[in-house]
Structure formats: C-alpha cells, structure tokens
Short mmCIF file of C-alpha atoms in Angstrom, two decimals:
data_model
loop_
_atom_site.label_atom_id
_atom_site.label_comp_id
_atom_site.label_asym_id
_atom_site.label_seq_id
_atom_site.Cartn_x
_atom_site.Cartn_y
_atom_site.Cartn_z
CA UNK E 749 15.13 5.75 -20.93
CA UNK E 750 13.19 2.81 -19.17
CA UNK E 751 13.33 -0.41 -22.31
CA UNK E 752 9.53 -0.82 -21.02
CA UNK E 753 8.05 2.72 -21.70
CA UNK E 754 5.50 3.15 -24.14
CA UNK E 755 7.45 5.63 -26.65
CA UNK E 756 4.80 6.73 -28.77
CA UNK E 757 2.39 7.63 -25.73
CA UNK E 758 5.10 10.12 -24.07
CA UNK E 759 6.50 11.64 -27.32
CA UNK E 760 2.43 12.52 -28.25
CA UNK E 761 2.52 13.90 -24.33
CA UNK E 762 5.68 16.34 -25.29
CA UNK E 763 4.32 17.85 -28.10
CA UNK E 764 5.45 14.87 -30.64
CA UNK E 765 8.71 15.11 -29.84
CA UNK E 766 11.82 13.38 -31.59
CA UNK E 767 12.28 9.92 -30.30
CA UNK E 768 15.92 8.29 -30.88
CA UNK E 769 16.53 4.31 -30.19
CA UNK E 770 19.47 2.90 -29.32
CA UNK E 771 19.19 -1.23 -29.91
CA UNK E 772 20.74 -3.90 -27.40
CA UNK E 773 22.70 -6.91 -28.59
CA UNK E 774 20.02 -9.41 -28.58
CA UNK E 775 21.27 -13.11 -29.38
CA UNK E 776 18.53 -14.73 -31.68
CA UNK E 777 15.22 -16.02 -29.06
CA UNK E 778 13.08 -18.83 -29.83
CA UNK E 779 9.87 -18.63 -28.66
CA UNK E 780 7.38 -20.82 -27.78
CA UNK E 781 4.04 -21.25 -26.02
CA UNK E 782 2.97 -24.24 -24.53
CA UNK E 783 -1.02 -23.00 -23.51
CA UNK E 784 -1.20 -24.87 -20.22
CA UNK E 785 -2.99 -21.39 -19.32
CA UNK E 786 -5.88 -19.88 -21.08
CA UNK E 787 -8.36 -16.94 -21.11
CA UNK E 788 -10.70 -18.84 -18.44
CA UNK E 789 -7.45 -19.48 -15.83
CA UNK E 790 -6.56 -16.03 -15.59
CA UNK E 791 -7.81 -15.90 -12.08
CA UNK E 792 -6.16 -19.33 -11.41
CA UNK E 793 -3.10 -20.03 -9.16
CA UNK E 794 -2.48 -23.46 -11.26
CA UNK E 795 0.45 -21.34 -13.10
CA UNK E 796 2.65 -22.52 -10.43
CA UNK E 797 2.42 -26.13 -10.72
CA UNK E 798 2.77 -25.78 -14.73
CA UNK E 799 5.72 -23.70 -14.79
CA UNK E 800 7.82 -26.27 -11.94
CA UNK E 801 6.43 -28.85 -14.85
CA UNK E 802 8.19 -26.51 -17.26
CA UNK E 803 11.18 -26.13 -15.41
CA UNK E 804 11.59 -29.69 -15.16
CA UNK E 805 10.88 -30.83 -18.88
CA UNK E 806 13.58 -28.41 -19.12
CA UNK E 807 16.20 -29.52 -17.58
CA UNK E 808 15.58 -32.92 -19.16
CA UNK E 809 15.27 -32.14 -22.50
CA UNK E 810 17.44 -29.19 -22.67
CA UNK E 811 21.22 -29.32 -23.43
CA UNK E 812 23.61 -27.53 -21.04
CA UNK E 813 22.75 -23.93 -20.04
CA UNK E 814 20.75 -22.21 -16.99
CA UNK E 815 17.61 -21.43 -16.39
CA UNK E 816 15.53 -18.53 -15.05
CA UNK E 817 12.07 -18.47 -13.95
CA UNK E 818 9.78 -15.93 -12.95
CA UNK E 819 7.12 -15.96 -10.48
CA UNK E 820 5.02 -13.27 -9.16
CA UNK E 821 6.12 -12.87 -5.05
CA UNK E 822 8.68 -14.17 -2.06
CA UNK E 823 5.59 -17.20 -1.18
CA UNK E 824 5.27 -18.78 -4.74
CA UNK E 825 9.29 -18.59 -5.16
CA UNK E 826 9.39 -20.68 -2.34
CA UNK E 827 7.02 -23.18 -2.50
CA UNK E 828 8.76 -23.55 -6.16
CA UNK E 829 11.80 -24.14 -5.05
CA UNK E 830 10.63 -26.83 -2.56
CA UNK E 831 8.78 -28.58 -5.10
CA UNK E 832 11.09 -28.92 -7.24
CA UNK E 833 13.98 -29.60 -5.19
CA UNK E 834 12.10 -33.12 -4.35
CA UNK E 835 11.22 -33.41 -7.87
CA UNK E 836 15.12 -33.11 -9.23
CA UNK E 837 15.81 -35.16 -5.99
CA UNK E 838 14.09 -38.13 -8.07
CA UNK E 839 16.08 -38.01 -11.46
CA UNK E 840 18.40 -40.31 -12.38
CA UNK E 841 21.19 -38.83 -14.26
CA UNK E 842 22.30 -41.94 -16.05
CA UNK E 843 19.16 -42.40 -18.01
CA UNK E 844 16.28 -39.32 -17.40
CA UNK E 845 18.63 -36.73 -19.28
CA UNK E 846 18.87 -35.29 -22.82
CA UNK E 847 22.48 -34.19 -22.13
CA UNK E 848 24.42 -36.26 -20.06
CA UNK E 849 27.05 -33.68 -19.26
CA UNK E 850 24.37 -32.52 -16.87
CA UNK E 851 24.33 -33.97 -13.67
CA UNK E 852 22.63 -31.80 -11.07
CA UNK E 853 20.40 -28.69 -10.76
CA UNK E 854 21.44 -25.79 -8.38
CA UNK E 855 17.90 -24.42 -7.38
CA UNK E 856 18.46 -20.62 -6.38
CA UNK E 857 15.74 -18.09 -5.65
CA UNK E 858 15.50 -14.16 -6.21
CA UNK E 859 13.47 -11.77 -4.72
CA UNK E 860 14.09 -8.02 -3.49
CA UNK E 861 14.07 -9.00 0.70
CA UNK E 862 16.25 -11.16 0.47
CA UNK E 863 19.81 -10.37 2.48
CA UNK E 864 22.20 -9.03 -0.17
CA UNK E 865 24.84 -12.28 0.24
CA UNK E 866 22.13 -14.58 -0.69
CA UNK E 867 21.17 -12.85 -3.53
CA UNK E 868 24.80 -12.79 -5.25
CA UNK E 869 24.97 -16.30 -5.48
CA UNK E 870 22.94 -15.98 -8.37
CA UNK E 871 25.46 -14.58 -10.30
CA UNK E 872 28.62 -17.01 -9.11
CA UNK E 873 29.51 -19.65 -11.67
CA UNK E 874 27.83 -22.90 -10.77
CA UNK E 875 29.88 -26.26 -10.20
CA UNK E 876 30.85 -28.25 -13.33
CA UNK E 877 28.30 -30.45 -14.66
CA UNK E 878 25.71 -28.89 -12.53
CA UNK E 879 22.53 -26.91 -14.28
CA UNK E 880 21.74 -23.13 -12.26
CA UNK E 881 18.12 -22.38 -12.06
CA UNK E 882 16.97 -19.34 -10.62
CA UNK E 883 13.59 -19.18 -9.56
CA UNK E 884 12.89 -14.93 -9.50
CA UNK E 885 10.27 -11.88 -9.05
CA UNK E 886 10.47 -9.16 -11.37
CA UNK E 887 13.60 -8.32 -10.23
CA UNK E 888 15.58 -10.00 -12.69
CA UNK E 889 13.25 -9.06 -15.81
CA UNK E 890 15.24 -5.87 -16.44
CA UNK E 891 18.45 -4.72 -14.98
CA UNK E 892 20.21 -8.14 -14.12
CA UNK E 893 22.07 -10.25 -16.92
CA UNK E 894 22.57 -13.76 -15.50
CA UNK E 895 24.99 -15.37 -17.21
CA UNK E 896 24.29 -18.57 -18.96
CA UNK E 897 20.55 -18.00 -19.22
CA UNK E 898 18.83 -19.83 -22.01
CA UNK E 899 15.34 -20.16 -21.15
CA UNK E 900 12.86 -17.00 -20.07
CA UNK E 901 6.54 -10.79 -21.94
CA UNK E 902 9.03 -9.44 -24.59
CA UNK E 903 11.17 -7.80 -21.76
CA UNK E 904 11.66 -11.17 -19.80
CA UNK E 905 12.42 -13.02 -23.34
CA UNK E 906 15.00 -10.28 -23.68
CA UNK E 907 17.25 -12.07 -20.71
CA UNK E 908 17.58 -15.17 -22.45
CA UNK E 909 19.34 -13.76 -25.11
CA UNK E 910 22.18 -10.88 -23.39
CA UNK E 911 25.06 -13.34 -23.92
CA UNK E 912 24.19 -16.09 -26.22
CA UNK E 913 21.02 -17.67 -28.23
CA UNK E 914 18.55 -18.89 -25.87
CA UNK E 915 15.14 -20.14 -25.29
CA UNK E 916 12.14 -18.44 -23.88
CA UNK E 917 9.05 -20.87 -22.56
CA UNK E 918 5.35 -19.34 -21.87
CA UNK E 919 3.36 -21.55 -20.17
CA UNK E 920 0.10 -19.62 -21.31
CA UNK E 921 -1.47 -19.89 -25.27
CA UNK E 922 -1.44 -17.14 -27.57
CA UNK E 923 -5.29 -16.55 -26.73
CA UNK E 924 -4.15 -15.77 -23.28
CA UNK E 925 -1.45 -13.61 -24.28
CA UNK E 926 -3.88 -10.97 -26.72
CA UNK E 927 -6.37 -11.30 -24.51
CA UNK E 928 -5.34 -11.18 -21.27
CA UNK E 929 -1.92 -9.34 -21.16
CA UNK E 930 -1.72 -5.27 -21.28
CA UNK E 931 0.50 -4.03 -24.00
CA UNK E 932 2.33 -1.98 -21.48
CA UNK E 933 2.52 -1.98 -17.60
CA UNK E 934 -0.53 0.08 -15.54
CA UNK E 935 0.87 3.00 -14.69
CA UNK E 936 2.03 3.83 -11.05
CA UNK E 937 0.08 6.95 -10.61
CA UNK E 938 -3.32 4.71 -11.80
CA UNK E 939 -2.06 1.74 -8.58
CA UNK E 940 -0.74 3.99 -5.39
CA UNK E 941 -1.98 6.29 -3.49
CA UNK E 942 -2.17 10.13 -5.08
CA UNK E 943 -1.89 11.96 -1.54
CA UNK E 944 1.22 13.14 -2.30
CA UNK E 945 0.75 13.67 -6.46
CA UNK E 946 -2.17 15.80 -5.21
CA UNK E 947 -0.51 18.11 -2.73
CA UNK E 948 2.53 18.58 -4.96
CA UNK E 949 0.31 20.04 -7.78
CA UNK E 950 -1.89 22.15 -5.13
CA UNK E 951 1.66 23.74 -3.63
CA UNK E 952 2.26 24.33 -7.22
CA UNK E 953 -1.04 25.90 -7.74
CA UNK E 954 -2.77 24.00 -9.52
CA UNK E 955 -5.92 23.58 -8.25
CA UNK E 956 -7.91 22.02 -10.74
CA UNK E 957 -6.36 18.62 -10.27
CA UNK E 958 -9.07 16.79 -11.51
CA UNK E 959 -8.98 18.34 -15.18
CA UNK E 960 -5.12 18.75 -14.86
CA UNK E 961 -3.59 17.12 -18.17
CA UNK E 962 -1.98 14.24 -16.93
CA UNK E 963 0.18 11.80 -18.98
CA UNK E 964 -2.25 9.11 -17.39
CA UNK E 965 -5.26 10.61 -15.74
CA UNK E 966 -5.95 8.68 -12.76
CA UNK E 967 -9.79 7.59 -12.05
CA UNK E 968 -11.39 11.19 -10.36
CA UNK E 969 -12.82 8.59 -7.60
CA UNK E 970 -8.66 8.36 -6.45
CA UNK E 971 -8.28 12.06 -6.83
CA UNK E 972 -11.28 12.07 -4.41
CA UNK E 973 -10.39 9.86 -1.91
CA UNK E 974 -6.36 11.53 -1.74
CA UNK E 975 -8.60 15.11 -1.61
CA UNK E 976 -9.96 13.66 1.71
CA UNK E 977 -6.95 11.73 3.26
CA UNK E 978 -5.08 15.58 2.63
CA UNK E 979 -8.25 17.43 4.71
CA UNK E 980 -8.64 14.77 7.17
CA UNK E 981 -4.06 15.26 7.68
CA UNK E 982 -5.09 19.11 8.02
CA UNK E 983 -3.23 19.61 4.80
CA UNK E 984 -5.93 21.21 3.43
CA UNK E 985 -8.43 23.11 4.52
CA UNK E 986 -12.37 22.34 3.72
CA UNK E 987 -12.20 24.49 0.39
CA UNK E 988 -9.16 22.30 -0.21
CA UNK E 989 -6.36 25.65 -0.09
CA UNK E 990 -3.42 24.15 1.06
CA UNK E 991 -2.09 25.10 4.82
CA UNK E 992 0.70 25.50 6.88
CA UNK E 993 0.66 21.97 7.98
CA UNK E 994 0.22 21.19 3.72
CA UNK E 995 3.64 23.41 3.42
CA UNK E 996 5.41 21.73 5.97
CA UNK E 997 4.05 18.04 4.86
CA UNK E 998 5.40 18.69 1.32
CA UNK E 999 9.37 19.42 2.47
CA UNK E 1000 9.50 15.15 3.13
CA UNK E 1001 9.83 12.34 0.74
CA UNK E 1002 7.44 10.65 3.14
CA UNK E 1003 3.70 10.00 3.08
CA UNK E 1004 1.31 12.77 4.63
CA UNK E 1005 0.73 10.28 6.98
CA UNK E 1006 4.32 9.82 8.22
CA UNK E 1007 5.22 13.53 7.67
CA UNK E 1008 2.43 14.66 10.15
CA UNK E 1009 3.71 12.51 12.82
CA UNK E 1010 7.18 13.82 12.10
CA UNK E 1011 6.24 17.56 12.31
CA UNK E 1012 4.19 16.58 15.27
CA UNK E 1013 7.29 15.79 17.16
CA UNK E 1014 9.35 18.80 15.79
CA UNK E 1015 6.88 21.21 17.11
CA UNK E 1016 7.25 19.58 20.26
CA UNK E 1017 10.76 19.22 20.50
CA UNK E 1018 11.32 15.43 20.07
CA UNK E 1019 12.03 14.82 16.74
CA UNK E 1020 14.99 12.25 17.79
CA UNK E 1021 11.98 9.98 18.94
CA UNK E 1022 10.79 10.03 15.75
CA UNK E 1023 13.27 10.41 12.83
CA UNK E 1024 14.46 6.80 13.32
CA UNK E 1025 10.93 5.38 13.23
CA UNK E 1026 10.82 7.47 10.06
CA UNK E 1027 13.81 6.36 8.23
CA UNK E 1028 13.14 3.06 9.35
CA UNK E 1029 9.62 2.80 7.77
CA UNK E 1030 10.60 4.55 4.85
CA UNK E 1031 13.05 1.83 3.93
CA UNK E 1032 12.22 -2.04 2.39
CA UNK E 1033 11.04 -5.08 5.12
CA UNK E 1034 13.94 -4.45 8.24
CA UNK E 1035 13.58 -8.41 9.35
CA UNK E 1036 14.90 -10.79 7.49
CA UNK E 1037 12.32 -13.92 6.88
CA UNK E 1038 11.88 -17.55 6.01
CA UNK E 1039 14.71 -17.87 3.40
CA UNK E 1040 14.61 -21.40 2.41
CA UNK E 1041 18.04 -22.64 1.44
CA UNK E 1042 18.09 -25.47 -1.06
CA UNK E 1043 20.38 -28.42 -1.39
CA UNK E 1044 20.37 -29.16 2.10
CA UNK E 1045 21.32 -26.34 3.99
CA UNK E 1046 18.86 -25.85 7.46
CA UNK E 1047 16.12 -24.30 7.87
CA UNK E 1048 16.35 -20.95 10.42
CA UNK E 1049 13.12 -19.50 10.41
CA UNK E 1050 13.02 -20.57 14.34
CA UNK E 1051 16.35 -18.67 15.02
CA UNK E 1052 15.20 -15.74 12.96
CA UNK E 1053 11.50 -15.52 15.33
CA UNK E 1054 14.15 -15.92 18.37
CA UNK E 1055 16.46 -12.97 17.10
CA UNK E 1056 13.08 -10.65 16.24
CA UNK E 1057 11.21 -11.80 19.48
CA UNK E 1058 14.45 -10.53 21.15
CA UNK E 1059 14.99 -7.28 19.63
CA UNK E 1060 11.27 -6.49 20.58
CA UNK E 1061 11.37 -7.57 24.27
CA UNK E 1062 14.28 -4.86 24.62
CA UNK E 1063 12.03 -1.74 24.49
CA UNK E 1064 8.67 -3.82 26.68
CA UNK E 1065 7.63 -6.19 23.86
CA UNK E 1066 4.21 -4.01 23.10
CA UNK E 1067 5.41 -1.50 20.28
CA UNK E 1068 6.70 -2.59 17.03
CA UNK E 1069 7.51 1.29 16.38
CA UNK E 1070 9.53 1.41 19.36
CA UNK E 1071 11.30 -1.84 18.15
CA UNK E 1072 12.16 -0.16 15.09
CA UNK E 1073 14.15 2.85 16.58
CA UNK E 1074 16.02 0.70 19.03
CA UNK E 1075 17.11 -1.60 16.35
CA UNK E 1076 18.51 1.95 14.38
CA UNK E 1077 19.80 3.16 17.57
CA UNK E 1078 21.51 -0.15 18.60
CA UNK E 1079 22.83 -1.00 14.91
CA UNK E 1080 24.13 2.65 14.22
CA UNK E 1081 26.08 2.36 17.48
CA UNK E 1082 27.38 -0.89 16.87
CA UNK E 1083 31.45 -1.45 15.83
CA UNK E 1084 30.60 -3.10 13.24
CA UNK E 1085 26.57 -3.14 12.28
CA UNK E 1086 27.05 -5.47 9.57
CA UNK E 1087 27.81 -8.38 11.67
CA UNK E 1088 25.37 -6.82 14.38
CA UNK E 1089 22.17 -6.82 11.79
CA UNK E 1090 23.73 -11.07 10.43
CA UNK E 1091 23.49 -11.53 14.36
CA UNK E 1092 19.81 -9.96 14.62
CA UNK E 1093 18.64 -11.47 11.38
CA UNK E 1094 18.44 -7.47 9.98
CA UNK E 1095 18.54 -6.27 6.42
CA UNK E 1096 21.80 -4.80 6.82
CA UNK E 1097 20.97 -3.55 2.98
CA UNK E 1098 17.86 -2.01 4.69
CA UNK E 1099 19.25 -0.51 7.88
CA UNK E 1100 21.93 1.07 5.90
CA UNK E 1101 19.21 3.16 3.56
CA UNK E 1102 17.77 4.06 6.55
CA UNK E 1103 20.68 5.58 8.35
CA UNK E 1104 20.88 8.08 4.93
CA UNK E 1105 17.02 8.93 4.61
CA UNK E 1106 16.88 9.56 8.80
CA UNK E 1107 20.12 12.43 8.26
CA UNK E 1108 18.14 13.55 5.05
CA UNK E 1109 14.88 13.89 7.33
CA UNK E 1110 16.65 15.38 10.25
CA UNK E 1111 18.01 18.31 8.08
CA UNK E 1112 14.56 18.97 7.07
CA UNK E 1113 13.42 19.22 10.08
CA UNK E 1114 16.17 21.76 11.30
CA UNK E 1115 15.26 24.08 8.40
CA UNK E 1116 11.29 23.91 8.91
CA UNK E 1117 12.41 24.65 12.82
CA UNK E 1118 14.05 28.43 11.94
CA UNK E 1119 10.77 29.32 10.14
CA UNK E 1120 8.60 32.09 11.82
CA UNK E 1121 5.16 30.92 11.60
CA UNK E 1122 6.43 26.98 11.95
CA UNK E 1123 4.41 25.82 15.75
CA UNK E 1124 6.13 25.02 18.83
CA UNK E 1125 4.65 23.38 21.75
CA UNK E 1126 5.59 22.03 25.30
CA UNK E 1127 5.39 18.86 26.77
CA UNK E 1128 5.41 16.64 30.43
CA UNK E 1129 4.44 13.11 29.11
CA UNK E 1130 7.25 10.26 29.05
CA UNK E 1131 8.46 9.20 25.79
CA UNK E 1132 7.25 5.91 25.42
CA UNK E 1133 3.58 7.99 25.46
CA UNK E 1134 5.12 10.60 23.20
CA UNK E 1135 6.27 8.68 20.94
CA UNK E 1136 2.68 7.27 20.48
CA UNK E 1137 0.48 10.55 20.58
CA UNK E 1138 2.56 11.86 18.22
CA UNK E 1139 2.00 8.72 15.65
CA UNK E 1140 -1.41 9.22 16.66
CA UNK E 1141 -1.22 12.66 15.21
CA UNK E 1142 -0.46 11.10 11.64
CA UNK E 1143 -1.82 7.85 11.66
CA UNK E 1144 -5.56 8.19 13.40
CA UNK E 1145 -6.89 7.01 9.73
CA UNK E 1146 -5.15 3.63 11.12
CA UNK E 1147 -6.59 2.93 14.53
CA UNK E 1148 -8.98 0.12 15.61
CA UNK E 1149 -10.88 -1.28 18.28
CA UNK E 1150 -11.03 -4.76 19.67
CA UNK E 1151 -13.80 -6.38 18.76
CA UNK E 1152 -14.63 -10.14 19.03
CA UNK E 1153 -12.25 -12.42 20.41
CA UNK E 1154 -8.38 -11.30 19.13
CA UNK E 1155 -10.17 -8.90 16.46
CA UNK E 1156 -10.22 -5.12 16.07
CA UNK E 1157 -12.86 -2.94 13.78
CA UNK E 1158 -11.16 -0.03 12.11
CA UNK E 1159 -12.42 3.41 12.89
CA UNK E 1160 -12.22 4.92 9.14
CA UNK E 1161 -16.04 4.55 8.82
CA UNK E 1162 -15.27 1.26 6.60
CA UNK E 1163 -15.79 -0.72 9.74
CA UNK E 1164 -13.45 -3.61 8.70
CA UNK E 1165 -12.42 -6.79 10.79
CA UNK E 1166 -8.91 -7.06 10.99
CA UNK E 1167 -5.76 -8.97 12.86
CA UNK E 1168 -2.39 -8.14 14.27
CA UNK E 1169 -0.16 -10.04 11.99
CA UNK E 1170 1.69 -12.65 13.44
CA UNK E 1171 4.88 -10.66 13.11
CA UNK E 1172 4.29 -8.20 15.47
CA UNK E 1173 5.08 -8.29 18.89
CA UNK E 1174 1.65 -7.63 19.69
CA UNK E 1175 0.79 -10.63 18.36
CA UNK E 1176 -1.03 -12.40 21.06
CA UNK E 1177 -1.56 -10.35 23.20
CA UNK E 1178 -4.91 -9.09 21.69
CA UNK E 1179 -7.43 -9.51 24.62
CA UNK E 1180 -5.09 -7.66 27.14
CA UNK E 1181 -5.88 -4.75 24.03
CA UNK E 1182 -8.12 -2.47 23.47
CA UNK E 1183 -7.21 0.52 20.76
CA UNK E 1184 -4.17 -0.16 18.52
CA UNK E 1185 -2.31 1.81 15.68
CA UNK E 1186 -1.10 0.21 12.64
CA UNK E 1187 1.12 1.43 10.11
CA UNK E 1188 0.31 -0.96 7.00
CA UNK E 1189 -2.22 -3.52 6.37
CA UNK E 1190 -1.81 -7.15 4.42
CA UNK E 1191 -4.43 -9.05 2.87
CA UNK E 1192 -4.55 -12.72 2.55
CA UNK E 1193 -7.09 -14.96 3.85
CA UNK E 1194 -7.61 -12.34 6.77
CA UNK E 1195 -6.92 -8.41 6.41
CA UNK E 1196 -3.50 -8.68 8.73
CA UNK E 1197 -2.69 -5.14 10.60
CA UNK E 1198 1.45 -4.82 10.39
CA UNK E 1199 3.47 -2.52 12.56
CA UNK E 1200 1.64 -2.06 15.60
CA UNK E 1201 1.10 -0.26 18.93
CA UNK E 1202 -1.34 -0.18 21.60
CA UNK E 1203 -2.79 3.51 21.92
CA UNK E 1204 -5.41 5.26 24.35
CA UNK E 1205 -8.81 6.38 23.04
CA UNK E 1206 -8.54 10.20 24.60
CA UNK E 1207 -5.33 10.63 22.41
CA UNK E 1208 -7.82 10.01 19.44
CA UNK E 1209 -10.93 10.99 20.56
CA UNK E 1210 -10.97 14.38 18.83
CA UNK E 1211 -9.24 13.45 16.06
CA UNK E 1212 -11.80 10.70 14.59
CA UNK E 1213 -14.56 13.09 13.85
CA UNK E 1214 -12.60 14.17 11.06
CA UNK E 1215 -12.84 10.91 8.96
CA UNK E 1216 -16.39 11.31 8.66
CA UNK E 1217 -17.07 15.23 8.54
CA UNK E 1218 -16.65 15.91 4.86
CA UNK E 1219 -17.61 15.03 1.89
CA UNK E 1220 -15.15 14.51 -0.80
CA UNK E 1221 -17.35 15.81 -3.30
CA UNK E 1222 -17.25 19.27 -1.04
CA UNK E 1223 -13.28 19.23 -1.74
CA UNK E 1224 -14.14 18.86 -5.41
CA UNK E 1225 -15.71 21.51 -6.19
CA UNK E 1226 -12.44 23.41 -5.69
CA UNK E 1227 -10.80 20.83 -7.58
CA UNK E 1228 -12.80 21.55 -10.69
CA UNK E 1229 -12.26 25.17 -10.44
CA UNK E 1230 -10.19 27.41 -8.48
CA UNK E 1231 -13.03 29.45 -6.32
CA UNK E 1232 -13.04 32.51 -4.61
CA UNK E 1233 -14.16 33.88 -1.16
CA UNK E 1234 -16.79 35.49 -2.77
CA UNK E 1235 -17.84 33.26 -5.20
CA UNK E 1236 -18.14 30.73 -1.98
CA UNK E 1237 -20.37 33.70 0.11
CA UNK E 1238 -22.44 33.99 -3.19
CA UNK E 1239 -22.96 30.06 -3.08
CA UNK E 1240 -23.43 30.09 0.63
CA UNK E 1241 -26.34 32.96 0.20
CA UNK E 1242 -28.00 30.57 -2.99
CA UNK E 1243 -27.76 27.37 -0.28
CA UNK E 1244 -29.66 29.42 2.43
CA UNK E 1245 -32.29 31.14 -0.10
CA UNK E 1246 -32.78 27.77 -1.86
CA UNK E 1247 -33.86 26.22 2.34
CA UNK E 1248 -35.65 28.91 3.08
CA UNK E 1249 -37.59 28.44 -0.66
CA UNK E 1250 -38.27 25.18 -0.10
CA UNK E 1251 -39.52 25.99 3.79
CA UNK E 1252 -41.76 28.21 2.31
CA UNK E 1253 -42.86 26.10 -0.42
CA UNK E 1254 -43.22 23.20 2.40
CA UNK E 1255 -45.36 25.62 4.07
CA UNK E 1256 -47.82 26.14 0.99
CA UNK E 1257 -48.51 22.66 0.42
CA UNK E 1258 -49.32 22.71 3.75
CA UNK E 1259 -51.77 25.12 3.55
CA UNK E 1260 -53.03 24.38 -0.26
CA UNK E 1261 -53.58 20.70 1.61
CA UNK E 1262 -55.57 22.47 4.35
CA UNK E 1263 -58.34 24.13 1.88
CA UNK E 1264 -58.68 21.69 -0.36
CA UNK E 1265 -61.89 20.27 -0.62
CA UNK E 1266 -61.86 17.10 0.39
CA UNK E 1267 -60.11 18.51 3.49
CA UNK E 1268 -62.91 21.15 3.87
CA UNK E 1269 -65.05 18.42 3.77
CA UNK E 1270 -63.04 16.12 6.31
CA UNK E 1271 -63.30 19.11 8.48
CA UNK E 1272 -66.97 19.78 8.31
CA UNK E 1273 -67.74 16.15 8.95
CA UNK E 1274 -65.49 15.98 12.57
CA UNK E 1275 -67.01 19.92 13.27
CA UNK E 1276 -70.65 17.99 13.48
CA UNK E 1277 -69.56 14.34 15.15
CA UNK E 1278 -68.21 16.88 18.17
CA UNK E 1279 -71.17 19.28 17.86
CA UNK E 1280 -73.44 16.41 17.90
CA UNK E 1281 -71.47 14.27 21.00
CA UNK E 1282 -71.96 17.58 22.64
CA UNK E 1283 -75.51 17.80 22.83
CA UNK E 1284 -75.27 14.42 23.99
CA UNK E 1285 -74.10 15.02 26.95
CA UNK E 1286 -76.04 17.75 27.66
CA UNK E 1287 -79.11 16.17 27.54
CA UNK E 1288 -77.82 12.90 29.76
CA UNK E 1289 -76.58 15.67 32.20
CA UNK E 1290 -80.27 16.98 31.80
#
C-alpha cells in the first residue's frame, strides 16, 4: 500500500488485522526549519517568494548536488522558474558560490500537464559543473527518484535520501508544522463529488448511505448533495430507489452527467458522436498550455494558441466539445499521431489514453444496447444539434444564461455569475450568445466556465425544473432507513391527517376568536352604530 497511508486506521477498520511494514533504503537526511512561515501566514502566498530565497541560498552555500523544490501548481512553478532564472543570471560564480565546482544552475519545471518529452528532461544528467534545480508539484513526492537530489512534510524529505545523504529545508516553522499541517492527507472521499460512490452503494442494495460504515465518513451534507444530483439526472427516483437509467449509468467509468449524455446518444443510435467527446473529457487536459522553458529557449505560447484556434475553426469555431471530437478523429486517422499532436500543440499522452477509454466505453454501449429494457429512440436532426442535445440530457445542471455584458448567470438555483474561460473558442463571442452549456468550472479572481457550447432554451426548459423540485432531505429519509411502499402510504396518510387537523384547529381558533367577550362586545357596538345610522337616515327622509 501507499507509504503515506494511515496504517493504524486501516488496520482498525479491518478488525485490527496485522500490518507488515517493509522499510525502504534511506540515507541520512538533515532537516531544518527556516521559520519564514508561521501559523499567521497560513493563507498567505508569500511562501513562493520565501521558497525562491531558500533555493537561491542553497545553490550559493551548499556543495555540489541537485535541488528539488515543491510548489502547488503550474502557475506558481512558472513564476518561481522565471524569478529564479533572472536571479541566477546575476551570480558571479568566481566569488559568490561556496563550491567552486558549481558553475551554473539548470532550472527545470515539472507538473502533470507538461508534455512527456519535456518531463523526461529532469532525469537527464546536467552538464559538468551545472547544478540541476527541479521545481515540481507533488508529482515528484512519491514514486519519482531523481538521481543527485539532496535537498527536499516526511514523504518529501524522503526524496532527499534515496540515492545518497541529503538535506531537507522547510521554509515554515515547527509551530506551523504542529498546528497547521494535518497528520495525514484529507481522504479523497471528503473532498470530491460522492455521486458515483452513492450510486454504487445504492446499486449494491446498500440503501442507508448515510450510516454506512465508511473508513472516513464524509459529511452528511455532501451525501445529501450527491442524492440530489442523482435525482436530477434520474438515476434515482423521488424516494431514493435506483432507476433503470441509474443501473445503466453505473456501468460506465464516468461521472453520472457524462454517462447520462452518452446513454442518451446511444438510445438515439448516435453514440459515435459522444464516444470521442466522453473519452477526451475523461483524460487529463488535452491542450499544451504555456510552458516556459528556461535558459534562452523562446516562448511558444502564441504558436500554441494559434494552433488551438485553427483546430476549433475546423468545426466552426463555436463548440469546444466538437473541437475535442475533431482532435480525437484527426489524430486517430493520422499516419503519425505523435507528430500530429506535436504539430498542433496537443498532448499525445492524453489523446492516447482517450483512445483506450473510447474503446472501453464503446464495449459498454454495445452491451447495453443488447438489453431488453434499454430504450431506443429515433431522431431527424443534424449532427451538430444532436451532439448538443445529448449533452443537454446530462449537463442541464451546467447551463447558464447571458446576464450583463459578457457574463452569464447559472440556472442551478445558485445564480452564480460566470465568465467563459479565455481558452474556449467562444471567448470573445459572448454578446452573440444567449444560453450556454459548460463542462467544468475554474475559480480564480472570477468564476470561469470551460469547454463550452451554445444551446437553445427549448432543449432544456423541460429539464431545468428538476433542479428545484425536490428537497435533498426528502431523499435522505430513504437514505437513513429503507421505506416500503406501505410505509410511504402510511406516512402520506399521516401527513394528510395532520394537514386536516391543522385546518380544523385553525377553524376552531377562528370560531373561538369570534365568540370571546371582546369580540361579542365589539360586534354589539357595531350593530348599535348601524342601527342608529339607519334611524337617522329615516328621520332625514321624513
């Protein structure tokens, strides 16, 4: 199992089963806390600046040996690489460095969305006299051992002692370590969507998904949200029972939204339209983004953007989903797909993975079509419209209507203001759009939606009410304990009796109010006043 696993907790979950630990070979590691970040700096981004500072000090004051630096993502890594490169350019290696054999610094970024050939450069030995500095995400914290690394919480420190003795520099203080850093990573079940988990349990006839003995129980509100989403896509009915559609959805290794769209396409006999799209949405980011290569190599971002724009224009320049499908088909039909991807700034690794996913999904759709209860429909619409209509069947909760200027307002009940991401083919066309459907959301200084296509209101008008017509707690009653139809009928009868009783009580209160002393006195005064008015009118007429 993983070296970072909470062993005691897992053993306890499986009835205190025995644990066999196999220690790895670790050379001595010296660890140092630099006290540059404390508990009060928990939400401060100053750690990037401090990390650069410690990296430069290590380069200047330590003997020969490579450096591994950890940051959280691509943008931070590229920023750090830029700053470090410009600072390293000003070093006088005749006087400024401790080890005279160190004559330069090779700075290499490493993150998951980089092309494979560029990631491989970190394993190449640097030129003689050059210190290698790899600035990476946690992709380098577990299985990757880079020869020569001596500088790098407990697992990351281990990178420094795999091939020789090393040093681990922590920019934070011991107080920060004790107070702000959890003993273990937050389990994925507590930080991701639970729709697939809940649907799997339901299909296994585990109806009480709230009190199920999870290893790490997620918060109840996240389970309720998962139930609500499953109801919205018709995977479960109003009392929480799995529908036929839900059993079809669980067959796919996809999110329920994407599986629902693919099932709709399969029922219409046009699964060939959705299969490439579903496969491409299931792999890592397809487009190569800004990759800032250090030491004088020119920036190619403009060329990348032009290549991506050309790819989107091939399918009309107004549908990101269609662009993904076109990339899949063009690459697959190419005599040399690797060269095709390199030419168009597309990740070959991602597309290659999509080919494998598409084959798996195709086998599942073929199997489902053989089932007697699988619905089959007909259509007479164009491919372009058909693709978007099928997407609406699964992603109608990801629909937004244009609001003010270039912004849109989501229709999911939250009314969030969103903007089309600059990487979308529809960026800059907002004023020509009324309704859009999107695949994912990115939150930075604004809320951006990515992978977008235009839709028509009539395609979703019958689906949108489902986003609002059920309370998650209505579904949770079945989640807590299984309710039979008889019990449900009794509950409805009790509710009706309760409503009748409340109406009767209201009527009685009204009668009581009419018959109390004050009400009688007020009524008597009104009667006498009307009688006096009537007598005065008769006298006036005489």
